Amino acid sequence: MTLVPDKIHRGRKFDQVLAGARQVFMADGFEGASVDEIARVAQVSKATLYSYFPDKRLLFMEVANVECVRQSRYALDSINPEDAPHKVLGQAGRHFLRFVTSTFGQQMYRLCVAESDRFPELGQRFYHSGPAVVRREMATYFLTAMARGELKIDDPLLAADQFGELCKADLFLRLTFGVIDTVKEEEIDRVVDSAVEMFMARYGT
């Protein structure tokens, strides 16, 4: 493992610690999760936990990274490359927006930004294992749709980034800055449907 090698160490119970930490972080969030509770749920001693993760932030970011990979894989596996752009974009956009506006997704984003100076490798690894994977896969889908004559795009990677930003419109920043506390499913539908319409108005044939 190359992520902060002088900070995180693998061992026989590494995956066990991660599984317990994920359960606690998902239930209590970063601030509410205690090391004692994580050790209890993971069924390891605090000494064992600290031997792998001397900093709770590192543990959270490793859990976040694994969760991001899982979410990305789930989103991509649910996409049928033979489907029309409207359907694929709607599915991908809803999955993406639900995750980034979830409590866990918001905590992950805030902590990643907050710790970018101390642990730049965390953010880099998170980006390359999650968002960058989805970006490439969406660009690949765009090429497939272009070959069918459904889209016309000069820069598929840029188009993938643009669609992601369209899906974050209105809700993401207001949630991040505490203007709103929660996001309803109908609000996600409204933003994603609008993002798909705008994207297709620009790139649809």
PDB file of C-alpha atoms in Angstrom:
ATOM      1  CA  MET A   1       0.000   0.000   0.000  1.00  0.00           C
ATOM      2  CA  THR A   2       1.515   3.349  -1.050  1.00  0.00           C
ATOM      3  CA  LEU A   3      -0.816   5.704   0.795  1.00  0.00           C
ATOM      4  CA  VAL A   4       1.134   7.528   3.525  1.00  0.00           C
ATOM      5  CA  PRO A   5       3.421   4.483   4.127  1.00  0.00           C
ATOM      6  CA  ASP A   6       4.912   5.986   7.277  1.00  0.00           C
ATOM      7  CA  LYS A   7       1.441   6.444   8.776  1.00  0.00           C
ATOM      8  CA  ILE A   8      -0.674   3.419   7.809  1.00  0.00           C
ATOM      9  CA  HIS A   9       0.424  -0.188   8.157  1.00  0.00           C
ATOM     10  CA  ARG A  10      -1.249  -3.398   7.046  1.00  0.00           C
ATOM     11  CA  GLY A  11      -1.608  -6.476   9.156  1.00  0.00           C
ATOM     12  CA  ARG A  12      -3.680  -9.582   9.735  1.00  0.00           C
ATOM     13  CA  LYS A  13      -6.637  -7.623  11.150  1.00  0.00           C
ATOM     14  CA  PHE A  14      -6.435  -4.649   8.801  1.00  0.00           C
ATOM     15  CA  ASP A  15      -9.626  -5.496   6.890  1.00  0.00           C
ATOM     16  CA  GLN A  16     -11.380  -6.290  10.168  1.00  0.00           C
ATOM     17  CA  VAL A  17     -10.540  -2.831  11.489  1.00  0.00           C
ATOM     18  CA  LEU A  18     -11.788  -1.217   8.266  1.00  0.00           C
ATOM     19  CA  ALA A  19     -15.079  -3.125   8.392  1.00  0.00           C
ATOM     20  CA  GLY A  20     -15.713  -2.077  11.992  1.00  0.00           C
ATOM     21  CA  ALA A  21     -14.731   1.518  11.291  1.00  0.00           C
ATOM     22  CA  ARG A  22     -17.053   1.699   8.275  1.00  0.00           C
ATOM     23  CA  GLN A  23     -19.977   0.505  10.392  1.00  0.00           C
ATOM     24  CA  VAL A  24     -19.304   3.098  13.095  1.00  0.00           C
ATOM     25  CA  PHE A  25     -18.551   5.989  10.748  1.00  0.00           C
ATOM     26  CA  MET A  26     -21.699   5.289   8.739  1.00  0.00           C
ATOM     27  CA  ALA A  27     -23.776   5.306  11.914  1.00  0.00           C
ATOM     28  CA  ASP A  28     -22.136   8.127  13.896  1.00  0.00           C
ATOM     29  CA  GLY A  29     -20.181  10.210  11.393  1.00  0.00           C
ATOM     30  CA  PHE A  30     -16.566  11.266  11.785  1.00  0.00           C
ATOM     31  CA  GLU A  31     -16.978  13.529  14.809  1.00  0.00           C
ATOM     32  CA  GLY A  32     -19.359  11.198  16.625  1.00  0.00           C
ATOM     33  CA  ALA A  33     -17.285   8.054  16.115  1.00  0.00           C
ATOM     34  CA  SER A  34     -15.030   7.178  19.039  1.00  0.00           C
ATOM     35  CA  VAL A  35     -11.908   5.067  18.820  1.00  0.00           C
ATOM     36  CA  ASP A  36     -13.234   2.938  21.672  1.00  0.00           C
ATOM     37  CA  GLU A  37     -16.430   2.163  19.745  1.00  0.00           C
ATOM     38  CA  ILE A  38     -14.541   1.396  16.537  1.00  0.00           C
ATOM     39  CA  ALA A  39     -12.247  -1.011  18.404  1.00  0.00           C
ATOM     40  CA  ARG A  40     -15.256  -2.667  20.060  1.00  0.00           C
ATOM     41  CA  VAL A  41     -17.203  -3.138  16.813  1.00  0.00           C
ATOM     42  CA  ALA A  42     -14.084  -4.321  14.980  1.00  0.00           C
ATOM     43  CA  GLN A  43     -13.363  -6.701  17.878  1.00  0.00           C
ATOM     44  CA  VAL A  44      -9.748  -5.576  18.216  1.00  0.00           C
ATOM     45  CA  SER A  45      -7.812  -3.836  20.952  1.00  0.00           C
ATOM     46  CA  LYS A  46      -7.147  -0.104  20.779  1.00  0.00           C
ATOM     47  CA  ALA A  47      -3.454  -0.959  20.547  1.00  0.00           C
ATOM     48  CA  THR A  48      -4.123  -3.026  17.413  1.00  0.00           C
ATOM     49  CA  LEU A  49      -6.223  -0.259  15.904  1.00  0.00           C
ATOM     50  CA  TYR A  50      -3.559   2.364  16.566  1.00  0.00           C
ATOM     51  CA  SER A  51      -0.873   0.097  15.153  1.00  0.00           C
ATOM     52  CA  TYR A  52      -2.659   0.341  11.790  1.00  0.00           C
ATOM     53  CA  PHE A  53      -4.058   3.861  12.037  1.00  0.00           C
ATOM     54  CA  PRO A  54      -2.388   6.223  14.520  1.00  0.00           C
ATOM     55  CA  ASP A  55      -4.776   9.020  13.474  1.00  0.00           C
ATOM     56  CA  LYS A  56      -8.579   8.749  13.281  1.00  0.00           C
ATOM     57  CA  ARG A  57      -8.513  10.990  10.219  1.00  0.00           C
ATOM     58  CA  LEU A  58      -6.366   8.473   8.376  1.00  0.00           C
ATOM     59  CA  LEU A  59      -8.767   5.694   9.309  1.00  0.00           C
ATOM     60  CA  PHE A  60     -11.758   7.717   8.120  1.00  0.00           C
ATOM     61  CA  MET A  61     -10.092   8.582   4.835  1.00  0.00           C
ATOM     62  CA  GLU A  62      -9.159   4.953   4.189  1.00  0.00           C
ATOM     63  CA  VAL A  63     -12.758   3.930   4.873  1.00  0.00           C
ATOM     64  CA  ALA A  64     -13.921   6.788   2.633  1.00  0.00           C
ATOM     65  CA  ASN A  65     -11.603   5.675  -0.134  1.00  0.00           C
ATOM     66  CA  VAL A  66     -12.871   2.086  -0.003  1.00  0.00           C
ATOM     67  CA  GLU A  67     -16.475   3.337   0.087  1.00  0.00           C
ATOM     68  CA  CYS A  68     -15.858   5.599  -2.890  1.00  0.00           C
ATOM     69  CA  VAL A  69     -14.487   2.672  -4.875  1.00  0.00           C
ATOM     70  CA  ARG A  70     -17.530   0.613  -3.904  1.00  0.00           C
ATOM     71  CA  GLN A  71     -19.964   3.361  -4.891  1.00  0.00           C
ATOM     72  CA  SER A  72     -18.166   3.973  -8.187  1.00  0.00           C
ATOM     73  CA  ARG A  73     -18.217   0.283  -9.052  1.00  0.00           C
ATOM     74  CA  TYR A  74     -21.911   0.013  -8.187  1.00  0.00           C
ATOM     75  CA  ALA A  75     -22.752   3.036 -10.329  1.00  0.00           C
ATOM     76  CA  LEU A  76     -20.784   1.735 -13.300  1.00  0.00           C
ATOM     77  CA  ASP A  77     -22.138  -1.804 -13.020  1.00  0.00           C
ATOM     78  CA  SER A  78     -25.700  -0.460 -13.181  1.00  0.00           C
ATOM     79  CA  ILE A  79     -25.062   1.257 -16.521  1.00  0.00           C
ATOM     80  CA  ASN A  80     -25.901  -0.543 -19.739  1.00  0.00           C
ATOM     81  CA  PRO A  81     -23.707   0.902 -22.517  1.00  0.00           C
ATOM     82  CA  GLU A  82     -26.429   0.035 -25.031  1.00  0.00           C
ATOM     83  CA  ASP A  83     -28.945   2.345 -23.332  1.00  0.00           C
ATOM     84  CA  ALA A  84     -29.711   5.811 -24.679  1.00  0.00           C
ATOM     85  CA  PRO A  85     -27.861   8.834 -23.207  1.00  0.00           C
ATOM     86  CA  HIS A  86     -30.932  10.193 -21.426  1.00  0.00           C
ATOM     87  CA  LYS A  87     -31.293   6.974 -19.422  1.00  0.00           C
ATOM     88  CA  VAL A  88     -27.594   6.482 -18.663  1.00  0.00           C
ATOM     89  CA  LEU A  89     -27.069  10.102 -17.652  1.00  0.00           C
ATOM     90  CA  GLY A  90     -30.132  10.026 -15.419  1.00  0.00           C
ATOM     91  CA  GLN A  91     -28.974   6.883 -13.635  1.00  0.00           C
ATOM     92  CA  ALA A  92     -25.384   8.049 -13.232  1.00  0.00           C
ATOM     93  CA  GLY A  93     -26.401  11.545 -12.152  1.00  0.00           C
ATOM     94  CA  ARG A  94     -28.799  10.344  -9.460  1.00  0.00           C
ATOM     95  CA  HIS A  95     -26.302   7.895  -8.008  1.00  0.00           C
ATOM     96  CA  PHE A  96     -23.575  10.539  -7.976  1.00  0.00           C
ATOM     97  CA  LEU A  97     -25.705  13.256  -6.415  1.00  0.00           C
ATOM     98  CA  ARG A  98     -27.156  10.949  -3.753  1.00  0.00           C
ATOM     99  CA  PHE A  99     -23.650   9.983  -2.677  1.00  0.00           C
ATOM    100  CA  VAL A 100     -22.061  13.457  -2.606  1.00  0.00           C
ATOM    101  CA  THR A 101     -25.030  14.875  -0.682  1.00  0.00           C
ATOM    102  CA  SER A 102     -25.182  11.993   1.807  1.00  0.00           C
ATOM    103  CA  THR A 103     -23.898  12.591   5.338  1.00  0.00           C
ATOM    104  CA  PHE A 104     -20.955  10.291   4.721  1.00  0.00           C
ATOM    105  CA  GLY A 105     -20.183  11.879   1.350  1.00  0.00           C
ATOM    106  CA  GLN A 106     -20.251  15.377   2.831  1.00  0.00           C
ATOM    107  CA  GLN A 107     -18.009  14.418   5.748  1.00  0.00           C
ATOM    108  CA  MET A 108     -15.592  12.734   3.380  1.00  0.00           C
ATOM    109  CA  TYR A 109     -15.410  15.820   1.158  1.00  0.00           C
ATOM    110  CA  ARG A 110     -14.888  18.238   4.044  1.00  0.00           C
ATOM    111  CA  LEU A 111     -12.190  16.148   5.680  1.00  0.00           C
ATOM    112  CA  CYS A 112     -10.411  15.514   2.403  1.00  0.00           C
ATOM    113  CA  VAL A 113     -10.207  19.263   1.782  1.00  0.00           C
ATOM    114  CA  ALA A 114      -9.255  20.028   5.393  1.00  0.00           C
ATOM    115  CA  GLU A 115      -6.407  17.499   5.407  1.00  0.00           C
ATOM    116  CA  SER A 116      -5.094  18.223   1.899  1.00  0.00           C
ATOM    117  CA  ASP A 117      -2.037  20.061   3.245  1.00  0.00           C
ATOM    118  CA  ARG A 118      -1.055  17.446   5.832  1.00  0.00           C
ATOM    119  CA  PHE A 119      -1.883  14.376   3.770  1.00  0.00           C
ATOM    120  CA  PRO A 120      -2.058  15.282   0.053  1.00  0.00           C
ATOM    121  CA  GLU A 121      -1.801  11.590  -0.840  1.00  0.00           C
ATOM    122  CA  LEU A 122      -5.230  10.992   0.709  1.00  0.00           C
ATOM    123  CA  GLY A 123      -7.049  13.303  -1.662  1.00  0.00           C
ATOM    124  CA  GLN A 124      -5.024  12.125  -4.633  1.00  0.00           C
ATOM    125  CA  ARG A 125      -5.745   8.473  -3.951  1.00  0.00           C
ATOM    126  CA  PHE A 126      -9.416   9.198  -3.319  1.00  0.00           C
ATOM    127  CA  TYR A 127      -9.693  11.053  -6.629  1.00  0.00           C
ATOM    128  CA  HIS A 128      -7.911   8.423  -8.698  1.00  0.00           C
ATOM    129  CA  SER A 129      -9.785   5.476  -7.182  1.00  0.00           C
ATOM    130  CA  GLY A 130     -13.267   7.021  -7.399  1.00  0.00           C
ATOM    131  CA  PRO A 131     -14.058  10.172  -9.401  1.00  0.00           C
ATOM    132  CA  ALA A 132     -11.347   9.550 -12.004  1.00  0.00           C
ATOM    133  CA  VAL A 133     -12.647   6.028 -12.643  1.00  0.00           C
ATOM    134  CA  VAL A 134     -16.212   7.253 -13.184  1.00  0.00           C
ATOM    135  CA  ARG A 135     -14.899  10.093 -15.364  1.00  0.00           C
ATOM    136  CA  ARG A 136     -13.082   7.666 -17.669  1.00  0.00           C
ATOM    137  CA  GLU A 137     -15.988   5.235 -17.826  1.00  0.00           C
ATOM    138  CA  MET A 138     -18.464   7.997 -18.667  1.00  0.00           C
ATOM    139  CA  ALA A 139     -16.120   9.241 -21.386  1.00  0.00           C
ATOM    140  CA  THR A 140     -15.956   5.693 -22.757  1.00  0.00           C
ATOM    141  CA  TYR A 141     -19.757   5.527 -22.789  1.00  0.00           C
ATOM    142  CA  PHE A 142     -19.886   8.846 -24.635  1.00  0.00           C
ATOM    143  CA  LEU A 143     -17.641   7.370 -27.344  1.00  0.00           C
ATOM    144  CA  THR A 144     -20.032   4.427 -27.677  1.00  0.00           C
ATOM    145  CA  ALA A 145     -23.038   6.751 -27.939  1.00  0.00           C
ATOM    146  CA  MET A 146     -21.173   8.914 -30.454  1.00  0.00           C
ATOM    147  CA  ALA A 147     -20.533   5.856 -32.611  1.00  0.00           C
ATOM    148  CA  ARG A 148     -24.305   5.282 -32.656  1.00  0.00           C
ATOM    149  CA  GLY A 149     -24.862   8.880 -33.683  1.00  0.00           C
ATOM    150  CA  GLU A 150     -26.588   9.860 -30.414  1.00  0.00           C
ATOM    151  CA  LEU A 151     -23.979  12.348 -29.166  1.00  0.00           C
ATOM    152  CA  LYS A 152     -21.475  14.724 -30.732  1.00  0.00           C
ATOM    153  CA  ILE A 153     -18.613  15.569 -28.343  1.00  0.00           C
ATOM    154  CA  ASP A 154     -15.146  16.915 -29.073  1.00  0.00           C
ATOM    155  CA  ASP A 155     -13.672  16.212 -25.627  1.00  0.00           C
ATOM    156  CA  PRO A 156     -15.399  13.288 -23.843  1.00  0.00           C
ATOM    157  CA  LEU A 157     -13.396  13.670 -20.610  1.00  0.00           C
ATOM    158  CA  LEU A 158     -14.289  17.337 -20.350  1.00  0.00           C
ATOM    159  CA  ALA A 159     -17.918  16.493 -21.088  1.00  0.00           C
ATOM    160  CA  ALA A 160     -17.887  13.944 -18.247  1.00  0.00           C
ATOM    161  CA  ASP A 161     -16.569  16.620 -15.873  1.00  0.00           C
ATOM    162  CA  GLN A 162     -19.159  19.097 -17.078  1.00  0.00           C
ATOM    163  CA  PHE A 163     -22.008  16.676 -16.443  1.00  0.00           C
ATOM    164  CA  GLY A 164     -20.756  16.017 -12.910  1.00  0.00           C
ATOM    165  CA  GLU A 165     -20.665  19.747 -12.190  1.00  0.00           C
ATOM    166  CA  LEU A 166     -24.162  20.212 -13.617  1.00  0.00           C
ATOM    167  CA  CYS A 167     -25.414  17.563 -11.197  1.00  0.00           C
ATOM    168  CA  LYS A 168     -23.895  19.467  -8.255  1.00  0.00           C
ATOM    169  CA  ALA A 169     -25.704  22.692  -9.148  1.00  0.00           C
ATOM    170  CA  ASP A 170     -27.802  24.326  -6.416  1.00  0.00           C
ATOM    171  CA  LEU A 171     -27.813  21.513  -3.840  1.00  0.00           C
ATOM    172  CA  PHE A 172     -24.165  20.591  -3.265  1.00  0.00           C
ATOM    173  CA  LEU A 173     -22.770  23.974  -2.235  1.00  0.00           C
ATOM    174  CA  ARG A 174     -25.800  24.935  -0.159  1.00  0.00           C
ATOM    175  CA  LEU A 175     -25.500  21.651   1.723  1.00  0.00           C
ATOM    176  CA  THR A 176     -21.721  21.938   2.103  1.00  0.00           C
ATOM    177  CA  PHE A 177     -21.961  25.441   3.566  1.00  0.00           C
ATOM    178  CA  GLY A 178     -24.844  24.620   5.877  1.00  0.00           C
ATOM    179  CA  VAL A 179     -27.511  26.664   4.107  1.00  0.00           C
ATOM    180  CA  ILE A 180     -29.668  23.524   4.031  1.00  0.00           C
ATOM    181  CA  ASP A 181     -29.514  20.435   6.251  1.00  0.00           C
ATOM    182  CA  THR A 182     -30.903  17.696   4.032  1.00  0.00           C
ATOM    183  CA  VAL A 183     -31.675  16.983   0.411  1.00  0.00           C
ATOM    184  CA  LYS A 184     -34.933  15.374  -0.668  1.00  0.00           C
ATOM    185  CA  GLU A 185     -35.261  12.821  -3.452  1.00  0.00           C
ATOM    186  CA  GLU A 186     -37.504  15.118  -5.469  1.00  0.00           C
ATOM    187  CA  GLU A 187     -34.812  17.817  -5.317  1.00  0.00           C
ATOM    188  CA  ILE A 188     -32.247  15.340  -6.650  1.00  0.00           C
ATOM    189  CA  ASP A 189     -34.642  14.445  -9.465  1.00  0.00           C
ATOM    190  CA  ARG A 190     -35.137  18.128 -10.302  1.00  0.00           C
ATOM    191  CA  VAL A 191     -31.405  18.891 -10.495  1.00  0.00           C
ATOM    192  CA  VAL A 192     -30.406  15.737 -12.360  1.00  0.00           C
ATOM    193  CA  ASP A 193     -33.248  15.979 -14.875  1.00  0.00           C
ATOM    194  CA  SER A 194     -32.235  19.561 -15.602  1.00  0.00           C
ATOM    195  CA  ALA A 195     -28.571  18.531 -15.907  1.00  0.00           C
ATOM    196  CA  VAL A 196     -29.472  15.836 -18.429  1.00  0.00           C
ATOM    197  CA  GLU A 197     -31.579  18.271 -20.462  1.00  0.00           C
ATOM    198  CA  MET A 198     -28.799  20.859 -20.529  1.00  0.00           C
ATOM    199  CA  PHE A 199     -26.154  18.274 -21.406  1.00  0.00           C
ATOM    200  CA  MET A 200     -28.231  16.867 -24.231  1.00  0.00           C
ATOM    201  CA  ALA A 201     -29.032  20.349 -25.524  1.00  0.00           C
ATOM    202  CA  ARG A 202     -25.282  20.884 -25.922  1.00  0.00           C
ATOM    203  CA  TYR A 203     -24.107  17.436 -27.010  1.00  0.00           C
ATOM    204  CA  GLY A 204     -27.171  15.580 -28.281  1.00  0.00           C
ATOM    205  CA  THR A 205     -27.509  15.124 -32.023  1.00  0.00           C
TER     206      THR A 205
END
